[in-house]
CSV table of C-alpha atoms and ligand atoms in Angstrom, one decimal:
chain,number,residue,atom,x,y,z
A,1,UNK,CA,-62.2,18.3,33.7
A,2,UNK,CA,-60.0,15.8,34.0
A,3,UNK,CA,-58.2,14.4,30.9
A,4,UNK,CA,-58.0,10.7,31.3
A,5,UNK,CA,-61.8,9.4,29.4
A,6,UNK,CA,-59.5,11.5,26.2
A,7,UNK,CA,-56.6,9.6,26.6
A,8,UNK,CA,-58.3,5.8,27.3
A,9,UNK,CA,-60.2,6.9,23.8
A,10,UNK,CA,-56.7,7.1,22.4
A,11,UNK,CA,-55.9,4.7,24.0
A,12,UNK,CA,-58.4,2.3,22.3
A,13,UNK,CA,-57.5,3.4,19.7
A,14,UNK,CA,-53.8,3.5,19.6
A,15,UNK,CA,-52.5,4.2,15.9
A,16,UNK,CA,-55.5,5.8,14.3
A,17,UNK,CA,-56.7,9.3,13.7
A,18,UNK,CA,-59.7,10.9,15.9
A,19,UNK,CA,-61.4,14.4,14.6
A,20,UNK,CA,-62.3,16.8,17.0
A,21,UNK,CA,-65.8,16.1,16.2
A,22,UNK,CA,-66.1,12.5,17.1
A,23,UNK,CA,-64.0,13.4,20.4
A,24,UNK,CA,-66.4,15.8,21.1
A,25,UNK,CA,-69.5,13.7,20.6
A,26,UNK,CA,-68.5,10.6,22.2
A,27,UNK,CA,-67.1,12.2,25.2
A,28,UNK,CA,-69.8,15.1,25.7
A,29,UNK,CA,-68.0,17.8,25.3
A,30,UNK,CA,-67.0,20.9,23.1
A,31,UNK,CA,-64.3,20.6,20.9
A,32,UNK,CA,-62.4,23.5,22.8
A,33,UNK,CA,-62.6,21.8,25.6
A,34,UNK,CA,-60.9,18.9,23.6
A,35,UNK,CA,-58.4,21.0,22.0
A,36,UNK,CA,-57.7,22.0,25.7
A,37,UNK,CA,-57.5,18.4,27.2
A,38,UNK,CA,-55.4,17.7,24.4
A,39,UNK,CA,-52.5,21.1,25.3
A,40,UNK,CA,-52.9,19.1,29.2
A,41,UNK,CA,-51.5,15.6,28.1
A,42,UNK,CA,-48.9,17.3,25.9
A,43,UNK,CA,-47.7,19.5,28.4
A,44,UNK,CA,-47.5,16.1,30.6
A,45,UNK,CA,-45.4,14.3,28.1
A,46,UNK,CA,-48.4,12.7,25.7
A,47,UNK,CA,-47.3,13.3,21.7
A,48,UNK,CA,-50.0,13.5,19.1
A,49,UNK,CA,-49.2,13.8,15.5
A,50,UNK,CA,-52.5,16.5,14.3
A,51,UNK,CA,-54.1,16.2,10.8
A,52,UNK,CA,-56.2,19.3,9.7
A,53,UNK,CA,-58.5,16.6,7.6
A,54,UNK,CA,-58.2,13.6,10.7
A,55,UNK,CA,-57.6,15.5,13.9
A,56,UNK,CA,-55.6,14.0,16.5
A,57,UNK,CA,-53.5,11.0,16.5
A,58,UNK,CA,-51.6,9.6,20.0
A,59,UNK,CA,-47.9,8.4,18.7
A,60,UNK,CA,-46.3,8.5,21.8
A,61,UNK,CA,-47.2,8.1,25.8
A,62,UNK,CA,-44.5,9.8,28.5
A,63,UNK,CA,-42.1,7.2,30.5
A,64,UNK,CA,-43.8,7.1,33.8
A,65,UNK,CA,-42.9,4.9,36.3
A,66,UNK,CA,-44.6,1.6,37.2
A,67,UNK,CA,-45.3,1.6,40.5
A,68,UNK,CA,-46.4,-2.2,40.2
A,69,UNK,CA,-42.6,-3.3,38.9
A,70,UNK,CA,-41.5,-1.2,41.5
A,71,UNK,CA,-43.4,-2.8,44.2
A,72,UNK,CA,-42.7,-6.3,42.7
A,73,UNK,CA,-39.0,-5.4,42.6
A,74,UNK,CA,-39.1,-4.3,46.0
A,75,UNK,CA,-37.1,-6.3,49.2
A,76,UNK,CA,-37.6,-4.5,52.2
A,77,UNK,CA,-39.8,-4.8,55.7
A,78,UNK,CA,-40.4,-1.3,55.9
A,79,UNK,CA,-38.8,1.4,53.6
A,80,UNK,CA,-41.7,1.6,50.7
A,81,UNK,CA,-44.1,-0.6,51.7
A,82,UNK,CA,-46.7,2.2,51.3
A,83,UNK,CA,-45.9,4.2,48.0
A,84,UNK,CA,-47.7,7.8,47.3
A,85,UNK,CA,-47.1,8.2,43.5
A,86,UNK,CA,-48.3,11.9,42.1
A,87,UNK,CA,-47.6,12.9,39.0
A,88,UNK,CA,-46.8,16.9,39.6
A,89,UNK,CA,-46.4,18.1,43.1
A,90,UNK,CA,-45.0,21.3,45.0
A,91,UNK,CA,-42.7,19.0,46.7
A,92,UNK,CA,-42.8,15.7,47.9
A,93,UNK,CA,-41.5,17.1,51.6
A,94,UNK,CA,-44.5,18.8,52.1
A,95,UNK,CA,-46.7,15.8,51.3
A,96,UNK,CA,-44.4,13.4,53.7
A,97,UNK,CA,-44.3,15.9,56.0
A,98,UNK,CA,-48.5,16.3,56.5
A,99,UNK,CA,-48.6,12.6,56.5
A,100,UNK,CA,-46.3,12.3,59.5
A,101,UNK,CA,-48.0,14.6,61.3
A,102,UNK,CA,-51.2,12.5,60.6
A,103,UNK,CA,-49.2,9.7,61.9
A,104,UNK,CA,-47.8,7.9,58.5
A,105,UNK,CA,-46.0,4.8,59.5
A,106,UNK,CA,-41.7,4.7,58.9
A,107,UNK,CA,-41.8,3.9,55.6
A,108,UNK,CA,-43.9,5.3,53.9
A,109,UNK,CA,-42.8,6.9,50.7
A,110,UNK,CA,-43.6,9.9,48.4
A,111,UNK,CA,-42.7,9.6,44.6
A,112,UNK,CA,-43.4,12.3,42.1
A,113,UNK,CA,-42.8,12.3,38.3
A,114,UNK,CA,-42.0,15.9,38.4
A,115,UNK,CA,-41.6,18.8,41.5
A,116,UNK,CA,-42.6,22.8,40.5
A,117,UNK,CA,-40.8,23.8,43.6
A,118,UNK,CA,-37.9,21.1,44.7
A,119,UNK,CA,-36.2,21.9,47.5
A,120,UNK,CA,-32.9,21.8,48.2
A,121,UNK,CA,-30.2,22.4,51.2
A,122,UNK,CA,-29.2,26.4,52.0
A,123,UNK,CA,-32.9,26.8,50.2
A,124,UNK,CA,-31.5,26.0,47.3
A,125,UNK,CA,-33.9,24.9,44.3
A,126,UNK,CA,-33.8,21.7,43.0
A,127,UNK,CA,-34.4,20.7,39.5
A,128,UNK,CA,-36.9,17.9,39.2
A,129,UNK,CA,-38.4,18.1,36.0
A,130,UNK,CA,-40.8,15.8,34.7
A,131,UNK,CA,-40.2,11.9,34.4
A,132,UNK,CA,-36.5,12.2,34.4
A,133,UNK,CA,-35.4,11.4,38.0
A,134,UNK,CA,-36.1,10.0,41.4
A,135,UNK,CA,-37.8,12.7,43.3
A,136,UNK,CA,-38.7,11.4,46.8
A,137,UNK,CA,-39.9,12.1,50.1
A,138,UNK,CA,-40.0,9.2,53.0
A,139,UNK,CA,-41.0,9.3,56.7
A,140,UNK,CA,-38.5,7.9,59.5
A,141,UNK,CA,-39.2,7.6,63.1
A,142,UNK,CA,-35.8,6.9,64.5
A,143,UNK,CA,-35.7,6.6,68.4
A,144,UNK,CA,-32.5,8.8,68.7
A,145,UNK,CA,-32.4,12.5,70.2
A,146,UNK,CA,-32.2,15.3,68.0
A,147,UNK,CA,-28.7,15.9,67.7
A,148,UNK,CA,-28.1,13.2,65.5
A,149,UNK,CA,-29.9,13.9,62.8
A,150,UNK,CA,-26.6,14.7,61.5
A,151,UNK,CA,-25.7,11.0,61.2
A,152,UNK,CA,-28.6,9.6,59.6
A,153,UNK,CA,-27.8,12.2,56.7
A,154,UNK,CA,-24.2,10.9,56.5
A,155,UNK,CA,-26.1,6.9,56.5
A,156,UNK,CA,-28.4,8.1,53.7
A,157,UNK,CA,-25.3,9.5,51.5
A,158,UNK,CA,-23.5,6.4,52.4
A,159,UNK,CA,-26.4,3.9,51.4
A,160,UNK,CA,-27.5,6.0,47.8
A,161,UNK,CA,-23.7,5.7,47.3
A,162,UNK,CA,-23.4,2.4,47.7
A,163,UNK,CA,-26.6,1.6,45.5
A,164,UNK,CA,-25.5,3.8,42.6
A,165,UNK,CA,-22.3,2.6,42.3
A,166,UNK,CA,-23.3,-1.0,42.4
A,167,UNK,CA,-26.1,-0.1,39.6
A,168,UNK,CA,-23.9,1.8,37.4
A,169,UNK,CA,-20.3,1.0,38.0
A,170,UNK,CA,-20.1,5.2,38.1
A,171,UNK,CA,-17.0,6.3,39.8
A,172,UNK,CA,-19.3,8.0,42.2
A,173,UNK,CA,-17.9,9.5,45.6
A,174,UNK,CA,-19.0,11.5,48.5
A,175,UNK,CA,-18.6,15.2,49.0
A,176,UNK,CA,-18.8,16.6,52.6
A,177,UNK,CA,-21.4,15.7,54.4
A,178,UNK,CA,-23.7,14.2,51.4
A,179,UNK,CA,-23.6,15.5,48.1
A,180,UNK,CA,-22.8,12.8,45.5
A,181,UNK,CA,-20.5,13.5,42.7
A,182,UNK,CA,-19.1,12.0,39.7
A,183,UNK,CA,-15.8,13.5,38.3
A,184,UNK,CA,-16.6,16.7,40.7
A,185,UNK,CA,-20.0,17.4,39.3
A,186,UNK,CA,-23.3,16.2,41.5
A,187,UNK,CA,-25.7,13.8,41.0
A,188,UNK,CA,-28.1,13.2,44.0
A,189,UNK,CA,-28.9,15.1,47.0
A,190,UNK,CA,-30.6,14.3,50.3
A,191,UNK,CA,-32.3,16.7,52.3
A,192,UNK,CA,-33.4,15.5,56.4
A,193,UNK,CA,-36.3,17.9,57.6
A,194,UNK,CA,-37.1,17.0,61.3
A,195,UNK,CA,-39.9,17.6,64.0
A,196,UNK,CA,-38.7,17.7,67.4
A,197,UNK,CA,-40.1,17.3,71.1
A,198,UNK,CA,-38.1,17.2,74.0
A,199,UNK,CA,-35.0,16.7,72.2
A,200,UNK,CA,-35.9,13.3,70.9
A,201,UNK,CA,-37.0,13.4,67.2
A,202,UNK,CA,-40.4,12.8,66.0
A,203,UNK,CA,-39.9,12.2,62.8
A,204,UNK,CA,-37.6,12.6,59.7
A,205,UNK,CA,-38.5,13.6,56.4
A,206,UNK,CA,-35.9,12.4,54.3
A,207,UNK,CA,-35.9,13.8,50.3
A,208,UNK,CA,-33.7,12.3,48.5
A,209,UNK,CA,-33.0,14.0,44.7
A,210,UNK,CA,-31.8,11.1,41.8
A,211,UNK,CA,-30.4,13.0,38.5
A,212,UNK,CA,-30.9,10.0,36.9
A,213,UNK,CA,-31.7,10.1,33.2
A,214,UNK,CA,-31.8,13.8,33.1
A,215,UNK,CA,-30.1,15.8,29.7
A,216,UNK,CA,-28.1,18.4,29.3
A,217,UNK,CA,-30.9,20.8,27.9
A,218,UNK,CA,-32.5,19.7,31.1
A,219,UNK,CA,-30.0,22.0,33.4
A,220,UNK,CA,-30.1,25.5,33.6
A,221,UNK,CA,-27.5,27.1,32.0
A,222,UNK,CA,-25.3,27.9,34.9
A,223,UNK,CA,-25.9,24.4,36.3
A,224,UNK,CA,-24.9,22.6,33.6
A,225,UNK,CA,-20.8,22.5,35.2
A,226,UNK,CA,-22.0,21.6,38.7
A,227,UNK,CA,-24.4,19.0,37.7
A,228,UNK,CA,-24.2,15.5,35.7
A,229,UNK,CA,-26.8,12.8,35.8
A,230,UNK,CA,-26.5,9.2,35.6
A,231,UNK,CA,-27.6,9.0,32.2
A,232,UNK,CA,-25.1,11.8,30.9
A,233,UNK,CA,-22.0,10.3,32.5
A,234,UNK,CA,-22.7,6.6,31.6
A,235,UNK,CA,-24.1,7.5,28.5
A,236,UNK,CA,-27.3,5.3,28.3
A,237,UNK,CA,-30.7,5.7,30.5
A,238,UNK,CA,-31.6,3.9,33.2
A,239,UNK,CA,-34.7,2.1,34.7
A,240,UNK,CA,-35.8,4.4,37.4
A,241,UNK,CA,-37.8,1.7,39.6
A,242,UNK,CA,-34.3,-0.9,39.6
A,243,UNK,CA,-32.8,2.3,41.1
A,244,UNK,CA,-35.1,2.8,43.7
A,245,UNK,CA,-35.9,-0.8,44.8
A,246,UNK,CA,-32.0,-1.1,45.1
A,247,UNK,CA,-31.4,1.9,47.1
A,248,UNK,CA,-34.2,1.2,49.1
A,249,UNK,CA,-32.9,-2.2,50.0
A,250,UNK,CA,-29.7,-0.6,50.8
A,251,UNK,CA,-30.8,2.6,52.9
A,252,UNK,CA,-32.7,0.2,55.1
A,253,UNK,CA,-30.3,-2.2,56.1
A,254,UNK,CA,-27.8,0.1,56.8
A,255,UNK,CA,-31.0,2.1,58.5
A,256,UNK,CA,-31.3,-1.2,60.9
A,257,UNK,CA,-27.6,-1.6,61.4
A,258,UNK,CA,-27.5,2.1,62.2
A,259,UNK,CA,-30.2,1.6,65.2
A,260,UNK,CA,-28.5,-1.7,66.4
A,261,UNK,CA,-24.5,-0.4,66.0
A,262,UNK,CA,-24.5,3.2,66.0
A,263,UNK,CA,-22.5,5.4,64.1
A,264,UNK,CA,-19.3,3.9,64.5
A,265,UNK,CA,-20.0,1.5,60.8
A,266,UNK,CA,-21.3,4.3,59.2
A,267,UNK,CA,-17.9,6.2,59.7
A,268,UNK,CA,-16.1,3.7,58.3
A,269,UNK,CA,-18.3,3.0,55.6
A,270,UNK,CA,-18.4,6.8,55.1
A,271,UNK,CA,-15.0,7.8,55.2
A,272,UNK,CA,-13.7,4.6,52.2
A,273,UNK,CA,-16.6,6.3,50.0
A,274,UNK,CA,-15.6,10.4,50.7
A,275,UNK,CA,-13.7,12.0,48.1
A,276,UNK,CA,-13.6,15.4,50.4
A,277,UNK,CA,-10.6,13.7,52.8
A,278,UNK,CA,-7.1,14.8,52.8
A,279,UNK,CA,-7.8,17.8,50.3
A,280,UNK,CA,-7.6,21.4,51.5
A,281,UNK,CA,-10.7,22.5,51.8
A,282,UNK,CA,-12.3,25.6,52.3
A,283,UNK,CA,-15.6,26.1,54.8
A,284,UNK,CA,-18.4,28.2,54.8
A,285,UNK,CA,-19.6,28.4,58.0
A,286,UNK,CA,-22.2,30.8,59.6
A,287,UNK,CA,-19.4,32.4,61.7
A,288,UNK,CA,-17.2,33.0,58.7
A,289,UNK,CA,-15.0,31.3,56.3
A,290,UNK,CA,-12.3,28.5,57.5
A,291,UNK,CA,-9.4,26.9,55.8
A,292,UNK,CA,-8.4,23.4,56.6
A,293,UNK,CA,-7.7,19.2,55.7
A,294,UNK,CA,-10.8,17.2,56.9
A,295,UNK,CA,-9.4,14.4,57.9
A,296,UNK,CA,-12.5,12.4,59.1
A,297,UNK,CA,-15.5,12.4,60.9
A,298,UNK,CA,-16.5,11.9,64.5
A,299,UNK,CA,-18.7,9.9,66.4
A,300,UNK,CA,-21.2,12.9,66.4
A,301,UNK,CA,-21.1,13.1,62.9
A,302,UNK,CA,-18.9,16.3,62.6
A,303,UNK,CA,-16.0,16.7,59.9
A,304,UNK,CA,-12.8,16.7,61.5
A,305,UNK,CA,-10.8,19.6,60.3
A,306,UNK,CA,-7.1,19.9,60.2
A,307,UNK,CA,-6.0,23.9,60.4
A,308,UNK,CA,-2.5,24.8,59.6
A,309,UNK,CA,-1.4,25.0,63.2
A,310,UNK,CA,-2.0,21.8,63.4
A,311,UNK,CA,-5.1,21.3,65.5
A,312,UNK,CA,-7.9,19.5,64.7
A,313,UNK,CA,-11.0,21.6,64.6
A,314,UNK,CA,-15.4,19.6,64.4
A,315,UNK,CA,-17.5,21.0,61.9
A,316,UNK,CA,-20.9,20.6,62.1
A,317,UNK,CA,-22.6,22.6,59.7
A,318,UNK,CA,-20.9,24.1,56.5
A,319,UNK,CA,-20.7,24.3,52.7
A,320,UNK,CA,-17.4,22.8,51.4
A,321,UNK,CA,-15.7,24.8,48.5
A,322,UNK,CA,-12.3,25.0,46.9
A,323,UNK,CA,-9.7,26.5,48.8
A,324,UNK,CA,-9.3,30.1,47.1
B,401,BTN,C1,-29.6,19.2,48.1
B,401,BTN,O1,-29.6,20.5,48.0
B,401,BTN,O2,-28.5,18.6,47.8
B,401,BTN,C2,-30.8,18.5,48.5
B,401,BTN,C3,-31.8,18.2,47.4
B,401,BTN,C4,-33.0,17.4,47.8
B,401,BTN,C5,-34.0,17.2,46.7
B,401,BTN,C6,-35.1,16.2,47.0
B,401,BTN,S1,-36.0,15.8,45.6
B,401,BTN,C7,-37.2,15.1,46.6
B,401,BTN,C8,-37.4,15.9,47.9
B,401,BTN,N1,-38.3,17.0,47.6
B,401,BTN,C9,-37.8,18.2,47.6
B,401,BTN,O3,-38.4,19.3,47.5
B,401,BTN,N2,-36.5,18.1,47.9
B,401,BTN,C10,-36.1,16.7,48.1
């Protein structure tokens, strides 16, 4: 049964005690089914303050966000102008994903307070626990052929880069080819999942992962020195809907400029944000290790690598470590 004619009870009335047995009586139900409704909201974020003698008081409701602020916040033709909002999913690339196979328009958006199984690159997990970040999921229809999905990776990393450091005047950079980091440890990631058909792309699923007011007790232990949030490097939360309305704004104008121009802005735009350049690197590739200076990218979206010898060497597909 579902749990919200409990909490608009509560709701109404917001500050007092309710026993079990009144719960129970107005709502039709056993108390353990009460006591069990009650475990529910607590487990998604609800507080309730329990009196042996008064039963069950509601002191505290969880920090959701509101979609209507969002929507009124929002400046864009396209990018979020149909918002899914779920409160726990598997992943909101699996929901974006069966919608653009039904034929969801460019645009349209998946928002989750919380993921059980977040995906990330090199399948990876990603953290996404409940009400603390931007967990999202968005369909693109870009009329370009498969092999540049590539690029409009690099755009989306250029565009949340650009947003985030506007919002929070974070020294924020980009690691090779979209992590973003603060002082070395990251912050965001963007995962592209494409469909195919005679080389031309059907459609994009673009995730995109926003540590944004996440806590240290938040991280798993061993993530704790590869990971920061917004909210733990600036010191002070942030409004998760002025996040995404600005980075939505953002992602689609350089989205249009991307379709008009091509990739040649993005570079640019790419290159003054990238805190990977001139620094020895070391690349994991599928055919082995590689040590080199990226020195840029090219039009295909490839990091130009430097070797010792002096020849410079693309890179398409890699993770970027230290140099040992
Ligand atoms: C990375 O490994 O850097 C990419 C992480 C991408 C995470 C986002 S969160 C929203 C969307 N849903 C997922 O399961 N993954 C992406």
């Amino acid at each position: 049964m579902n749990y919200e004619p409990l909490l608009r009870l509560f709701k109404d009335r917001l500050g007092e005690y309710i026993s079990g047995e009144s719960m129970s009586q107005e709502l039709g139900v056993s108390r353990t089914a009460i006591w069990k409704q009650i475990r529910k909201l607590e487990a998604a974020g609800y507080h309730f303050e329990a009196s042996r003698r008064l039963g069950y008081r509601l002191v505290s409701v969880p920090d959701n966000l509101a979609i209507d602020q969002l929507t009124s916040r929002l400046d864009t033709s396209a990018f979020g102008k149909t918002i899914h909002y779920l409160e726990t999913v598997e992943s909101t690339q699996n929901l974006a994903r069966a919608a653009a196979e039904e034929g969801a328009a460019e645009g349209t958006l998946f928002l989750a307070e919380q993921q059980l199984n977040g995906r990330g690159r090199m399948g990876r997990n990603w953290v996404s626990p409940r009400g603390k970040g931007v967990w999202m999921s968005m369909v693109l229809r870009p009329s370009v052929p498969i092999h540049f999905a590539p690029q409009l990776t690099l755009m989306t990393a250029v565009a949340l880069c650009r947003s985030l450091k506007r919002i929070t005047s974070l020294p924020i950079g980009i690691k090779w080819p979209n992590d973003l980091l603060i002082e070395g440890k990251k912050i965001s990631g963007i995962l592209l999942e494409s469909a195919a058909e005679d080389e031309r792309l059907r459609y994009v699923i673009a995730g995109i992962g926003i540590s944004v007011n996440l806590e240290e007790q938040d991280y798993p232990e061993e993530l704790l020195e590869k990971a920061t949030s917004l909210r733990i490097s600036a010191g002070r939360k942030w409004l998760r809907e002025d996040v995404i309305a600005d980075f939505l704004k953002e992602w689609e104008q350089l989205y249009f400029l991307y379709q008009e121009q091509g990739f040649g802005p993005i570079i640019t735009l790419w290159e003054a944000l990238s805190v990977s350049l001139g620094k020895p690197a070391r690349l994991i590739t599928p055919q082995g290790d590689m040590m080199g200076i990226p020195i840029g990218l090219d039009e295909s979206g490839a990091i130009r690598i430097q070797l010792s010898d002096g020849t410079v060497k693309p890179v398409f597909s890699a993770e970027m470590g230290e140099p040992l």
